[in-house]
PDB file of C-alpha atoms in Angstrom:
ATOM      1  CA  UNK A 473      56.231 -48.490 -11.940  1.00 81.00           C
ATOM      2  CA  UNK A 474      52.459 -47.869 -12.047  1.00 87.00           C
ATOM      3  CA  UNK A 475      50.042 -49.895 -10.539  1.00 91.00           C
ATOM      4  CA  UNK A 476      46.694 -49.985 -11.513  1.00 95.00           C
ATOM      5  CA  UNK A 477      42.820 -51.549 -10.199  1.00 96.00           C
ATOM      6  CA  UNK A 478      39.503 -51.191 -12.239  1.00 98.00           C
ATOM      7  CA  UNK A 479      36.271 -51.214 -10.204  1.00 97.00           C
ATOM      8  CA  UNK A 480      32.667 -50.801 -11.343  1.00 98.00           C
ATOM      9  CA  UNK A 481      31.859 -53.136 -13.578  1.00 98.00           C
ATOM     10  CA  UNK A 482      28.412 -55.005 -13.189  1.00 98.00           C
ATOM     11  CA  UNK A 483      25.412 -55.988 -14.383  1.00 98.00           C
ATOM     12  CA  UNK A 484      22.667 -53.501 -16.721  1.00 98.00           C
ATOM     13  CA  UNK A 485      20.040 -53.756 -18.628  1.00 98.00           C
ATOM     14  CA  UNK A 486      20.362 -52.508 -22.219  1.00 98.00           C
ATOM     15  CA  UNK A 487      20.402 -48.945 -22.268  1.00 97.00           C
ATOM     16  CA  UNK A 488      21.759 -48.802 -19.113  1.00 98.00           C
ATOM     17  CA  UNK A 489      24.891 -46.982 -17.673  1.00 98.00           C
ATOM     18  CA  UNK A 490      27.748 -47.762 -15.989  1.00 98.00           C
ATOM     19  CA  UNK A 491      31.111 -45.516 -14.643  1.00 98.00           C
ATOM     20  CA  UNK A 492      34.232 -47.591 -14.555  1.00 98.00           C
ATOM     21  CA  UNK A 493      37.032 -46.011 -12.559  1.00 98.00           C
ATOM     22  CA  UNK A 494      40.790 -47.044 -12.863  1.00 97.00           C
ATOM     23  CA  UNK A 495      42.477 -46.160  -9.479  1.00 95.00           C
ATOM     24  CA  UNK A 496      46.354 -45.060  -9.948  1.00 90.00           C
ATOM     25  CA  UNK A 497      49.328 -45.487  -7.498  1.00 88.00           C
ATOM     26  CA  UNK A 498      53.250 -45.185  -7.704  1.00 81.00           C
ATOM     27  CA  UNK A 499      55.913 -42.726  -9.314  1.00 71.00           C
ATOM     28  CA  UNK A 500      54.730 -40.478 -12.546  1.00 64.00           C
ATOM     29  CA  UNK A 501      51.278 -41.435 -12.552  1.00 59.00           C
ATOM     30  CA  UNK A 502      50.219 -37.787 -14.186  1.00 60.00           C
ATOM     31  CA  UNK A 503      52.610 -38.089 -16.768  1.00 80.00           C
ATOM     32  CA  UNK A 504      51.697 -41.274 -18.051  1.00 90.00           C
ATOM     33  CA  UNK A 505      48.530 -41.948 -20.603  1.00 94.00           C
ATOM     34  CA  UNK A 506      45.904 -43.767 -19.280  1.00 95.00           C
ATOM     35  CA  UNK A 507      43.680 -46.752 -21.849  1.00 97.00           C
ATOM     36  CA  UNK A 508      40.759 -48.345 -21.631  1.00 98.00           C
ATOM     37  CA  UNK A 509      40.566 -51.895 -23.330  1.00 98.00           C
ATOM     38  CA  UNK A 510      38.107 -54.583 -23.524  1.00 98.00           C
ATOM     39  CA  UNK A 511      37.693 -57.824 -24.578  1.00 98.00           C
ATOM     40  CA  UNK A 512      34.430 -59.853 -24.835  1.00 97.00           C
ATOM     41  CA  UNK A 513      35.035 -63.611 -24.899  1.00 91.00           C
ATOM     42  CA  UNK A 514      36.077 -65.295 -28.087  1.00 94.00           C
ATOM     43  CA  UNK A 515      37.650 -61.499 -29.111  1.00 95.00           C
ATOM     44  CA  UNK A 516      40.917 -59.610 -29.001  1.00 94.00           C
ATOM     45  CA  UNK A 517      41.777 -57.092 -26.789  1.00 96.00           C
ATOM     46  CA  UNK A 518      39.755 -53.598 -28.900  1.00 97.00           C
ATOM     47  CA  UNK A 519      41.159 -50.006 -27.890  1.00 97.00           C
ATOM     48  CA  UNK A 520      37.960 -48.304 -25.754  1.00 97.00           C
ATOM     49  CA  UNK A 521      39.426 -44.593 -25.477  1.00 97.00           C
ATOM     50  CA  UNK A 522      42.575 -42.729 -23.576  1.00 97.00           C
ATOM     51  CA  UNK A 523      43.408 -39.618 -22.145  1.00 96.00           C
ATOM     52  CA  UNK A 524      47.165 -38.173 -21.112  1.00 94.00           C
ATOM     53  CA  UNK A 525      48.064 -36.824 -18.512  1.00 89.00           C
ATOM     54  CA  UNK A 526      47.132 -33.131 -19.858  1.00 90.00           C
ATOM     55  CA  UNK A 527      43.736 -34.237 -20.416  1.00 90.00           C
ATOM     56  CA  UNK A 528      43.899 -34.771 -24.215  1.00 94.00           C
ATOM     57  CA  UNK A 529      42.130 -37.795 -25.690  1.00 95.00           C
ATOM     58  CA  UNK A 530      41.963 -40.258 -28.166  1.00 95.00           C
ATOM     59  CA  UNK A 531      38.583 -42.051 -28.758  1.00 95.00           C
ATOM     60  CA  UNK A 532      37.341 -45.113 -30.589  1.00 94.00           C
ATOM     61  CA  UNK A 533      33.862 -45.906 -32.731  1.00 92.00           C
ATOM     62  CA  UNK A 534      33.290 -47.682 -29.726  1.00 89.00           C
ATOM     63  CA  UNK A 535      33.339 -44.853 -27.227  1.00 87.00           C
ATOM     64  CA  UNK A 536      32.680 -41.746 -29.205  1.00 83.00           C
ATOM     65  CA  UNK A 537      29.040 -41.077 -28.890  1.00 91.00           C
ATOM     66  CA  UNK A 538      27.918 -43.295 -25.662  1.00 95.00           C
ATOM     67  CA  UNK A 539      31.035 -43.363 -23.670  1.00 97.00           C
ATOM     68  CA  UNK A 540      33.268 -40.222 -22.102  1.00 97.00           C
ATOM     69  CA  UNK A 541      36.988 -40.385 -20.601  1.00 97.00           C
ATOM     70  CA  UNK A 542      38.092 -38.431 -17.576  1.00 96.00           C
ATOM     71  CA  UNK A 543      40.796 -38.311 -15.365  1.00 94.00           C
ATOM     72  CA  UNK A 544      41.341 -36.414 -12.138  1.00 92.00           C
ATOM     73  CA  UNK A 545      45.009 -36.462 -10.678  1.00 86.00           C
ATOM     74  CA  UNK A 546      44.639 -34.864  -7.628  1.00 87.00           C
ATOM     75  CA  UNK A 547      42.981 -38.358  -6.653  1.00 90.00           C
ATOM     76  CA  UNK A 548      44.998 -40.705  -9.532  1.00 88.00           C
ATOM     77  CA  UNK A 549      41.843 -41.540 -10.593  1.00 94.00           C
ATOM     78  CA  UNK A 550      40.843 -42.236 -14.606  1.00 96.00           C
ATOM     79  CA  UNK A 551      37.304 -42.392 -15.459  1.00 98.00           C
ATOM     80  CA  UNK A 552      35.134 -44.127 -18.139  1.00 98.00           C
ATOM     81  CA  UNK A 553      31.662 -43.079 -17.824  1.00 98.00           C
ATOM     82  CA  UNK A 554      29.867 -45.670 -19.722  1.00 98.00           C
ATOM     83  CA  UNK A 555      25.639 -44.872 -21.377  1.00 97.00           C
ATOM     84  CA  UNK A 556      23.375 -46.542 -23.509  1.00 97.00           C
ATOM     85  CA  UNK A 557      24.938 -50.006 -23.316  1.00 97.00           C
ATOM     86  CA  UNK A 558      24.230 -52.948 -25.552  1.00 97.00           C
ATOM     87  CA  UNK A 559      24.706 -56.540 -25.332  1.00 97.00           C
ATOM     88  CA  UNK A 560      27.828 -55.709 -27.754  1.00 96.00           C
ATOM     89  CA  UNK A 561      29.376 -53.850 -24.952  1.00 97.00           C
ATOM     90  CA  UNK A 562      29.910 -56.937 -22.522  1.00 98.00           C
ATOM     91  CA  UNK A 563      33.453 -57.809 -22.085  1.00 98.00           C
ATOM     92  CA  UNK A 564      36.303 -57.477 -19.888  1.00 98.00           C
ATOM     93  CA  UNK A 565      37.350 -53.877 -19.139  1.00 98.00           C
ATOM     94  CA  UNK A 566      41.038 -52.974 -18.298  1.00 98.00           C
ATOM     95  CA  UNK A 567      42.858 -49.438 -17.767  1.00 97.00           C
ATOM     96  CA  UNK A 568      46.713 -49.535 -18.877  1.00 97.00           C
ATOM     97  CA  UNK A 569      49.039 -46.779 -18.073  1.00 95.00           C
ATOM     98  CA  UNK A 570      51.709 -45.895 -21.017  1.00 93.00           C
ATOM     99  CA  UNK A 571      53.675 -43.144 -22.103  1.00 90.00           C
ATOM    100  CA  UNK A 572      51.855 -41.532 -25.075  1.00 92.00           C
ATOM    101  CA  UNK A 573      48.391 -41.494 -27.100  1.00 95.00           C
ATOM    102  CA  UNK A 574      48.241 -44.820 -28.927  1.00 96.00           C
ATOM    103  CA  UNK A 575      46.032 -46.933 -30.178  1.00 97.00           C
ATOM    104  CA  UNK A 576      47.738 -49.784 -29.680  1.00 96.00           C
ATOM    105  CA  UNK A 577      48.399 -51.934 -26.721  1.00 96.00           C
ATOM    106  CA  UNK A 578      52.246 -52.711 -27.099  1.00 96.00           C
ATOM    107  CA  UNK A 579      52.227 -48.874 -26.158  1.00 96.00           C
ATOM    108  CA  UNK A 580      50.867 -49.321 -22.291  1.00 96.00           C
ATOM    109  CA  UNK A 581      53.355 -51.229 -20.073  1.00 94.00           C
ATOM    110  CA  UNK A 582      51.508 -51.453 -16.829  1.00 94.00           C
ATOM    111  CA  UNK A 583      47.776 -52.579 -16.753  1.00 96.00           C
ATOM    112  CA  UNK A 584      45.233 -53.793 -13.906  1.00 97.00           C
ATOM    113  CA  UNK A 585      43.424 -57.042 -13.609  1.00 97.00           C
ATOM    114  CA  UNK A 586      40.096 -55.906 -15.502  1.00 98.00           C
ATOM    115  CA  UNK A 587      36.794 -55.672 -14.258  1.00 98.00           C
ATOM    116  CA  UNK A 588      33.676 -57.037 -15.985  1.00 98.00           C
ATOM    117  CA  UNK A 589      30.513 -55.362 -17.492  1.00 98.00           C
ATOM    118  CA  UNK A 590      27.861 -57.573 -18.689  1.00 98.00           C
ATOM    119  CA  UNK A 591      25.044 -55.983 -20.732  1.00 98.00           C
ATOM    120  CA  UNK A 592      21.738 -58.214 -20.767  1.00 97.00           C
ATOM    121  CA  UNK A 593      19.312 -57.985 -23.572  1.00 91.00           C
TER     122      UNK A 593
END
């Protein structure tokens, strides 16, 4: 079991930044992947970026270029440091904990309650 909490969402201006962290706790937290996801209102759920527990990564066209994935274990911490935000960007943000580097969210078993980033024009 992994249980996860997002903070650092907010409120920025466009071209802002932002650093979303996804705090970790319970049994084999460094072996399991760690996800971003978001969803904006009227969307699905998009893949942000992820990172294992060895520090490899997979990234999206939403994150590569503007937004960078971290993770530090000694504090089961994940990371999503967040630049140059648009309007597009708003939406819900959630971390999800799974056991490999997917894409997909049927892949991540145990996810937090989200936290929201609003972009204004």
């Amino acid at each position: 079991q992994v249980y996860l909490g997002e903070t650092g969402g907010g409120l920025v201006q466009t071209g802002g930044s932002l650093n979303l962290s996804c705090a970790a706790s319970g049994p084999s937290f460094s072996r399991h992947t760690i996800a971003w996801f978001r969803q904006a209102p009227g969307k699905g759920r998009e893949f942000v970026s992820a990172i294992s527990w060895y520090t490899n990564s997979l990234k999206s066209e939403i994150s590569d270029g503007r937004f960078t994935i971290s993770r530090d274990n000694a504090k089961n911490m994940v990371y999503l440091q967040m630049k140059s935000l648009e309007p597009e960007d708003t939406a819900v943000y959630y971390c999800a904990a799974g056991g490999g580097l997917y894409y997909g969210d049927e892949y991540y078993q145990f996810w937090g309650q989200g936290t929201q980033v609003t972009v204004s024009s």
